[in-house]
Coordinates of C-alpha atoms and ligand atoms in Angstrom, one line a residue:
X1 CA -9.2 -13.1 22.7
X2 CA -6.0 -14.9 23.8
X3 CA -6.0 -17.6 26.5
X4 CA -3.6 -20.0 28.0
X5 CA -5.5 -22.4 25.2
X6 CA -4.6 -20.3 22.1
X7 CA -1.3 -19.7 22.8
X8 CA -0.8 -23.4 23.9
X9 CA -2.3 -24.5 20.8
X10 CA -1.4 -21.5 18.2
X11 CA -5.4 -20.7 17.8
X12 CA -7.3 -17.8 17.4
X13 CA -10.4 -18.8 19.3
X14 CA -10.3 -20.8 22.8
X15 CA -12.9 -23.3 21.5
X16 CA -12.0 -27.4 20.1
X17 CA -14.4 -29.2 18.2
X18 CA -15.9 -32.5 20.1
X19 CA -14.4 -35.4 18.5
X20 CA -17.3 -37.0 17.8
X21 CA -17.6 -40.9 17.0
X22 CA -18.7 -41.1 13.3
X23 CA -19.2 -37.9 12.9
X24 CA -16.1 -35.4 13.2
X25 CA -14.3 -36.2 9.6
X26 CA -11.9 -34.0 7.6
X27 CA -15.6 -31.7 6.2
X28 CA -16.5 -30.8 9.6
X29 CA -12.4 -30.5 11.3
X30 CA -10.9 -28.2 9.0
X31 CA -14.5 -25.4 8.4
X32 CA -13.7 -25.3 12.3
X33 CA -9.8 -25.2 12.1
X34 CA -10.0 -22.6 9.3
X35 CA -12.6 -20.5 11.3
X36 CA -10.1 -20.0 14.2
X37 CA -10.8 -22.9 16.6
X38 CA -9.3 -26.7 16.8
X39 CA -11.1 -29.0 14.4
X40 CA -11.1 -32.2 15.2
X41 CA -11.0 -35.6 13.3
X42 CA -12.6 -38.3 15.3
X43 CA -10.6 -41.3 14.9
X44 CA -13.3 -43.8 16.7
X45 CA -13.4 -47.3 16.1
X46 CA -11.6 -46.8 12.3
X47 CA -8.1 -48.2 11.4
X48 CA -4.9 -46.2 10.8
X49 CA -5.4 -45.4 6.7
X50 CA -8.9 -44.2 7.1
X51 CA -7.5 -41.7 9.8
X52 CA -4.6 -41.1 7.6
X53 CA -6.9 -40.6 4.4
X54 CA -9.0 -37.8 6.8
X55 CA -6.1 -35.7 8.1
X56 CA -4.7 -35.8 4.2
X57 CA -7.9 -33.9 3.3
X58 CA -7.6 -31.8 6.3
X59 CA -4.4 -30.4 5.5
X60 CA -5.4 -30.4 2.1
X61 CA -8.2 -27.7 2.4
X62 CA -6.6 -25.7 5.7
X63 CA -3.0 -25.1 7.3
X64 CA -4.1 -24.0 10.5
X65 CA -3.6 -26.4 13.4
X66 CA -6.2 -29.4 13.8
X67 CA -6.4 -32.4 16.1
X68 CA -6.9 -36.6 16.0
X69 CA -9.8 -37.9 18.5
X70 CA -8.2 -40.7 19.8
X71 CA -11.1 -43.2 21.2
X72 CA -9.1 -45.4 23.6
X73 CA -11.4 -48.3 23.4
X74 CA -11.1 -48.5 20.3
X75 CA -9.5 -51.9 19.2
X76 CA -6.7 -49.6 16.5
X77 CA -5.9 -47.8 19.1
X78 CA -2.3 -49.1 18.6
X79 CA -1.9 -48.4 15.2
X80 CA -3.8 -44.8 15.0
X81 CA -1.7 -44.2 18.2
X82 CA 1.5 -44.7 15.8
X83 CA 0.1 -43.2 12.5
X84 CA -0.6 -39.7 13.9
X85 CA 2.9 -39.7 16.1
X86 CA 4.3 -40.4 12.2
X87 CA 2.1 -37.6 10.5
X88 CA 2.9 -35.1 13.6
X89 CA -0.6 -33.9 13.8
X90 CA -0.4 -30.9 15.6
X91 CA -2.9 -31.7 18.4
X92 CA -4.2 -35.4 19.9
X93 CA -6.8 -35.0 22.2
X94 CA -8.3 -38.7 23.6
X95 CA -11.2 -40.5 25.3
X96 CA -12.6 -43.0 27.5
X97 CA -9.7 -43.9 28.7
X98 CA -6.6 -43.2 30.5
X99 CA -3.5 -42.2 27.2
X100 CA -0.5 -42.1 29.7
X101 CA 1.5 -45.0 27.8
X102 CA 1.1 -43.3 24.6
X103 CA 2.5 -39.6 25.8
X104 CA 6.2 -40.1 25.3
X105 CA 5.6 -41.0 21.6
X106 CA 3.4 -38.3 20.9
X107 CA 5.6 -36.0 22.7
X108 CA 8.8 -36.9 20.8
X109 CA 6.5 -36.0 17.4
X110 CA 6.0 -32.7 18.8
X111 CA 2.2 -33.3 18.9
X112 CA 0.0 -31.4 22.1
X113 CA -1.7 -33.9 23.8
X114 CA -5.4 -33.1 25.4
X115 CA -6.7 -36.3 27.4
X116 CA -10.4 -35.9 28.0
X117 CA -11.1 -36.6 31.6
X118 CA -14.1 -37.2 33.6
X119 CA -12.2 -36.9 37.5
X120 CA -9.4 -34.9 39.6
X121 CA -7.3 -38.4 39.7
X122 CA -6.7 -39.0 35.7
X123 CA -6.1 -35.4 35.4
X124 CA -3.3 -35.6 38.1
X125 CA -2.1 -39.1 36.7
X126 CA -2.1 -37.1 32.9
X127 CA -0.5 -33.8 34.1
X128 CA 2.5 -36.4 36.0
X129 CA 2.4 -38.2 32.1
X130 CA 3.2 -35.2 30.5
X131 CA -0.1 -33.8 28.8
X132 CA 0.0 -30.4 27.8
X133 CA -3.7 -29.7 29.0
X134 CA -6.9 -31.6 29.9
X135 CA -10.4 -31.3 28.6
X136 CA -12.8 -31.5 31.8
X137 CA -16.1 -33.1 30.4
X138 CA -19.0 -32.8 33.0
X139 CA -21.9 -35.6 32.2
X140 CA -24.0 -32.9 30.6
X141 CA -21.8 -33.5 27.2
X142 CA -23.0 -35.9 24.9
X143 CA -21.5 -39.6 24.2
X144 CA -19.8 -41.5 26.5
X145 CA -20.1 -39.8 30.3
X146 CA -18.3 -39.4 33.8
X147 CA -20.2 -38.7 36.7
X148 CA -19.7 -35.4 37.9
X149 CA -21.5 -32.3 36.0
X150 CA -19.1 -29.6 34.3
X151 CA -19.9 -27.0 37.1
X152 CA -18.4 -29.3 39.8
X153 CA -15.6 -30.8 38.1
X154 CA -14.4 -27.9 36.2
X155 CA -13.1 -26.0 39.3
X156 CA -12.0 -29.5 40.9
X157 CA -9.6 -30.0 38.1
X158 CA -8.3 -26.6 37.7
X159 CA -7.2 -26.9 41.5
X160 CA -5.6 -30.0 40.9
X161 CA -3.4 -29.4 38.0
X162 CA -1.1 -26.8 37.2
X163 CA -1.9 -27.3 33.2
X164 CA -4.5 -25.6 31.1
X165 CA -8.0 -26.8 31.9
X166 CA -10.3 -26.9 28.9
X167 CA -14.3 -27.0 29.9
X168 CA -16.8 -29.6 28.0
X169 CA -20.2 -30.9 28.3
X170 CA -23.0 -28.8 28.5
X171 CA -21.6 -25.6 26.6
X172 CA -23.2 -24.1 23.2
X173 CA -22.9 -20.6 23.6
X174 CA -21.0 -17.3 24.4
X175 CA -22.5 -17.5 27.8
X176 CA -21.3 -21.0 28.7
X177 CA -17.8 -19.7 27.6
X178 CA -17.8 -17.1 30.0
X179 CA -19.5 -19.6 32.8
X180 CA -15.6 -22.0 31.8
X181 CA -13.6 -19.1 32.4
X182 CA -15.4 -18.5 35.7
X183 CA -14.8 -22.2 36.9
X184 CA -11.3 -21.5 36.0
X185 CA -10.8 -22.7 32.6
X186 CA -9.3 -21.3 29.2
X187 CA -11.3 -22.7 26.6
X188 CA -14.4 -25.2 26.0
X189 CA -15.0 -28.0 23.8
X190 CA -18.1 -27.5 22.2
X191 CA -19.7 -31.2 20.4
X192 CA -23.4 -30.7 20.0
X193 CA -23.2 -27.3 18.7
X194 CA -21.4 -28.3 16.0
X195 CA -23.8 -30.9 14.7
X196 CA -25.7 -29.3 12.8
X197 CA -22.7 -26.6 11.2
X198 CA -23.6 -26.7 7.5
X199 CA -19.9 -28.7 7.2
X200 CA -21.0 -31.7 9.7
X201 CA -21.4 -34.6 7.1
X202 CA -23.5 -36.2 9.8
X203 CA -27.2 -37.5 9.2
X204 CA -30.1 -35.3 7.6
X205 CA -32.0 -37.7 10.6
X206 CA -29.2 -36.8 13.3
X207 CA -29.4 -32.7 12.2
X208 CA -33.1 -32.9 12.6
X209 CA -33.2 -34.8 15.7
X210 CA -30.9 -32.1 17.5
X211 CA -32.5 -29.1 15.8
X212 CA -36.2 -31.1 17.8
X213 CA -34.5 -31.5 21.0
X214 CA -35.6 -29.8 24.2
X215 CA -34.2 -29.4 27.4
X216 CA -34.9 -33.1 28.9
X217 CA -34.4 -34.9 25.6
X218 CA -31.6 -36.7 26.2
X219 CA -30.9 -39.4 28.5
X220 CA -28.1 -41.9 29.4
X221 CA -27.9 -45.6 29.0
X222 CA -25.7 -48.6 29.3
X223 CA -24.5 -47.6 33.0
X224 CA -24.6 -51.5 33.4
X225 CA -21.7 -52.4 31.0
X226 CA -19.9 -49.7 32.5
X227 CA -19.8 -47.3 29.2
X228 CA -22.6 -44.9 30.2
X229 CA -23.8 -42.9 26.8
X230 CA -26.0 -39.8 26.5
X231 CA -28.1 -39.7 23.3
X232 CA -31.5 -38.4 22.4
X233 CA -34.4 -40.3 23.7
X234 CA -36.0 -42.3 21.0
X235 CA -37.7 -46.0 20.7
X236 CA -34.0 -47.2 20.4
X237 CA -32.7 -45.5 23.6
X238 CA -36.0 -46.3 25.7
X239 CA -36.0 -49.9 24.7
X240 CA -32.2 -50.0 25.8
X241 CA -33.5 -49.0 29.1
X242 CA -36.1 -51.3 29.6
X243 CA -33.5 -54.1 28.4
X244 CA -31.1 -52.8 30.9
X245 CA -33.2 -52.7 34.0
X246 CA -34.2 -56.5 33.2
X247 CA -32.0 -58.7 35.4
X248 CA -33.0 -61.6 33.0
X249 CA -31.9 -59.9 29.8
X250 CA -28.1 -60.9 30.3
X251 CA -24.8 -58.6 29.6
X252 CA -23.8 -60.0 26.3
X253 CA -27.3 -59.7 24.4
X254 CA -27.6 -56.2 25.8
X255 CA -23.9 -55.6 24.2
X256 CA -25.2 -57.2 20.7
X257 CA -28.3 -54.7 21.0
X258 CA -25.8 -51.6 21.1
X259 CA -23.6 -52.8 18.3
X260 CA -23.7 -50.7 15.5
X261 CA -25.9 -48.2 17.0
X262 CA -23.7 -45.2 16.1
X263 CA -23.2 -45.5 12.9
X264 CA -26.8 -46.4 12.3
X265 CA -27.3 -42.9 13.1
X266 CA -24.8 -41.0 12.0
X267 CA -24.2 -42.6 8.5
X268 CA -27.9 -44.1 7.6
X269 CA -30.3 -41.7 9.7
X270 CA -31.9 -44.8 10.5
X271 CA -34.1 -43.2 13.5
X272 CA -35.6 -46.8 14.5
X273 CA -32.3 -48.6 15.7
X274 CA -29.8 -45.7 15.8
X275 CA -28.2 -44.0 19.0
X276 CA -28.2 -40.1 18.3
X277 CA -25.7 -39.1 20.4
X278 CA -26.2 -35.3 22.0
X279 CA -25.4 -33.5 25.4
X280 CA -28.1 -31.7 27.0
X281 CA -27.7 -28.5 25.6
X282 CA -29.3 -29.7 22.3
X283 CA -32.7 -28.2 23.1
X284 CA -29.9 -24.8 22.6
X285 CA -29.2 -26.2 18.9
X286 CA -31.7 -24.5 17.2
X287 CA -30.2 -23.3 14.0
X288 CA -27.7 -25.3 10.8
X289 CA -25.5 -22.5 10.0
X290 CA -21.7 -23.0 9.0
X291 CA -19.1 -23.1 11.3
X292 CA -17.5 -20.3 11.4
X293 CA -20.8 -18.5 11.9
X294 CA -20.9 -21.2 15.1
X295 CA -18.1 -19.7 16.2
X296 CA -18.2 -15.8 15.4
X297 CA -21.4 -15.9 17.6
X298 CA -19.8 -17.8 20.4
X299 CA -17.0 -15.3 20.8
X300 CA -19.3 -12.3 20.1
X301 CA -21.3 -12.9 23.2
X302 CA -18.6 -14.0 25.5
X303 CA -16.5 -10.8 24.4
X304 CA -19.5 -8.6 24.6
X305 CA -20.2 -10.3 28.6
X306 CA -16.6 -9.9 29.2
X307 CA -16.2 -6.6 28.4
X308 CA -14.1 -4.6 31.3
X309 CA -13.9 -7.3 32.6
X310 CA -10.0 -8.5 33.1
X311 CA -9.5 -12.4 33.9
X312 CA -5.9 -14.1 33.3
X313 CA -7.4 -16.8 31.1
Ligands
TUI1 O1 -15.1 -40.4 25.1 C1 -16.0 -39.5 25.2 N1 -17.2 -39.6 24.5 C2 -17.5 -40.6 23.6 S1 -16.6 -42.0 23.2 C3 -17.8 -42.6 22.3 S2 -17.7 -44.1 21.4 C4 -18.3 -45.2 22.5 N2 -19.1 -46.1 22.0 C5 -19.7 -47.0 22.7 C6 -19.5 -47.1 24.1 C7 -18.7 -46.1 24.6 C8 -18.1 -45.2 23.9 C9 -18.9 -41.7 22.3 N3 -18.7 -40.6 23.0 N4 -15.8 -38.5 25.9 C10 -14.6 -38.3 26.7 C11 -14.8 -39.0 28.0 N5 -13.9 -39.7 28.6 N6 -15.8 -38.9 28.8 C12 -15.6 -39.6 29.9 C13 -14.3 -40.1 29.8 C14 -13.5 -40.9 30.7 C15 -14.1 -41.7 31.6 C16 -13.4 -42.5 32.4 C17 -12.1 -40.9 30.6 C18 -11.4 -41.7 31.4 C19 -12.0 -42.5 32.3 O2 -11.2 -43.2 33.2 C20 -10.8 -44.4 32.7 C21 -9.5 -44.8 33.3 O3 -8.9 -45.7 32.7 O4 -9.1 -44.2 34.3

């Protein structure tokens, strides 16, 4: 299936890997490259060498394209902004944030840029900055969260923009890939899904917790520091609430409670104080497989819905 997306990006399949915090590493990036989508190393809160160390390994195993995860927030955002423009990664895709001052670096390495955004305005202000595409994540997506849900912000954006829109949030099979291309997309970002893909070095904990979910087993938190996440509900994530709907529990204890969170999940399983971030469509997740069997099912059901049917994706 060829899309705007897989020519853009020189893919076989119109689906990116979620850069997830902790989680997407050089194992999980290049099973997903190396199937035919965009793997994707998550460059989160680590410094330049780690990130360096991680697309090494990626190249190392696969020579198809991959991407960097570039978590603005993150306080090496500078440097990782400047390694990858040095290693020319192929593909940059960001987060929580608006990457504009970075494009003309990236763009003289050659690298396609693919801000995440979360509203019609940042993908405007992006398009005028020169990204090649943007990833439109609805609030159904797991991690850090916009407002708006995938099915109204999907068509919003692609009316706004004249680059490739890329779907997110809320997608974890063949039939949410041929919802995107209805809302006027060319490709989806699947996170959750990919979890639990035999190559996802993430938690035994974190695997099992997704593979548990249901339907209303996730549930956002920290709207009140302004960095609303969406995780699995657990005695961490309820306790987080109760703390945040206390006007007496003040703004930096609440920021200490949160610290380390991540990582507590992802790298120790440790299912008492770690946040296990997931998108809704966990309670979907029912199965570790690897991930290019992830895939293969993905575009077998989308082709076999699509059939006769002629969009210009
Ligand atoms: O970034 C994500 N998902 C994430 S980042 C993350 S790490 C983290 N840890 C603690 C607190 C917060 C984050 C875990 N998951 N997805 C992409 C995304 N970007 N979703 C929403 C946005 C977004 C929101 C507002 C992008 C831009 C934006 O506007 C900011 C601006 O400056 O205009």
């Amino acid at each position: 299936m060829q899309t705007k997306l897989t020519k853009l990006l020189g893919i076989k399949y119109p689906i990116i890997q979620g850069g997830m915090a902790w989680i997407a590493d050089a194992s999980l990036a290049s099973a997903v490259s190396d199937a035919g989508g965009l793997g994707i190393i998550s460059a989160m809160n680590a410094g330049a060498d780690w990130v360096r160390e991680e697309i090494k390994k990626c190249r190392s195993v696969t020579d198809k394209p991959f991407g960097v995860n570039i978590m603005l927030m993150s306080p090496h955002v500078e440097e990782v902004a400047k390694m990858v423009a040095e290693e020319k990664v192929p593909v940059v895709t960001t987060g929580a944030g608006n990457p504009s001052r970075f494009v003309k670096m990236w763009k003289e390495a050659g690298i396609k840029i693919l801000p995440v955004v979360a509203s019609t305005a940042l993908a405007k202000m992006v398009e005028r900055a020169g990204a090649d595409a943007v990833i439109a994540e609805g609030g159904e997506s797991g991690g850090h969260v916009g407002d708006l849900t995938t099915m109204a912000l999907v068509p919003q954006v692609a009316d706004a923009v004249k680059i490739p829109v890329v779907a997110a949030g809320g997608i974890a099979d063949g039939r949410g890939m041929v919802a995107a291309f209805a809302l006027g997309a060319c490709g989806v970002q699947m996170g959750t899904r990919f979890l639990v893909a035999n190559e996802c070095t993430v938690s035994a904990e974190y695997k099992k917790k997704v593979l548990a979910a249901k339907d209303i087993s996730t549930m956002v938190t920290g709207r009140r520091l302004g960095h609303p996440v969406r995780a699995i509900k657990t005695a961490y994530t309820n306790q987080y609430a109760k703390l945040e709907a206390d006007s007496n529990y003040p703004d930096e204890k609440l920021e200490e409670f949160g610290v380390g969170s991540l990582r507590k999940a992802a790298k120790d399983g440790n299912a008492e104080e770690g946040c296990f971030l997931a998108g809704q469509i966990a309670g979907m997740v029912n199965k570790e497989e690897p991930a290019a069997d992830i895939i293969n099912d993905v575009m077998a059901q989308a082709e076999k819905m699509m059939e006769g049917v002629r969009w210009d994706v």
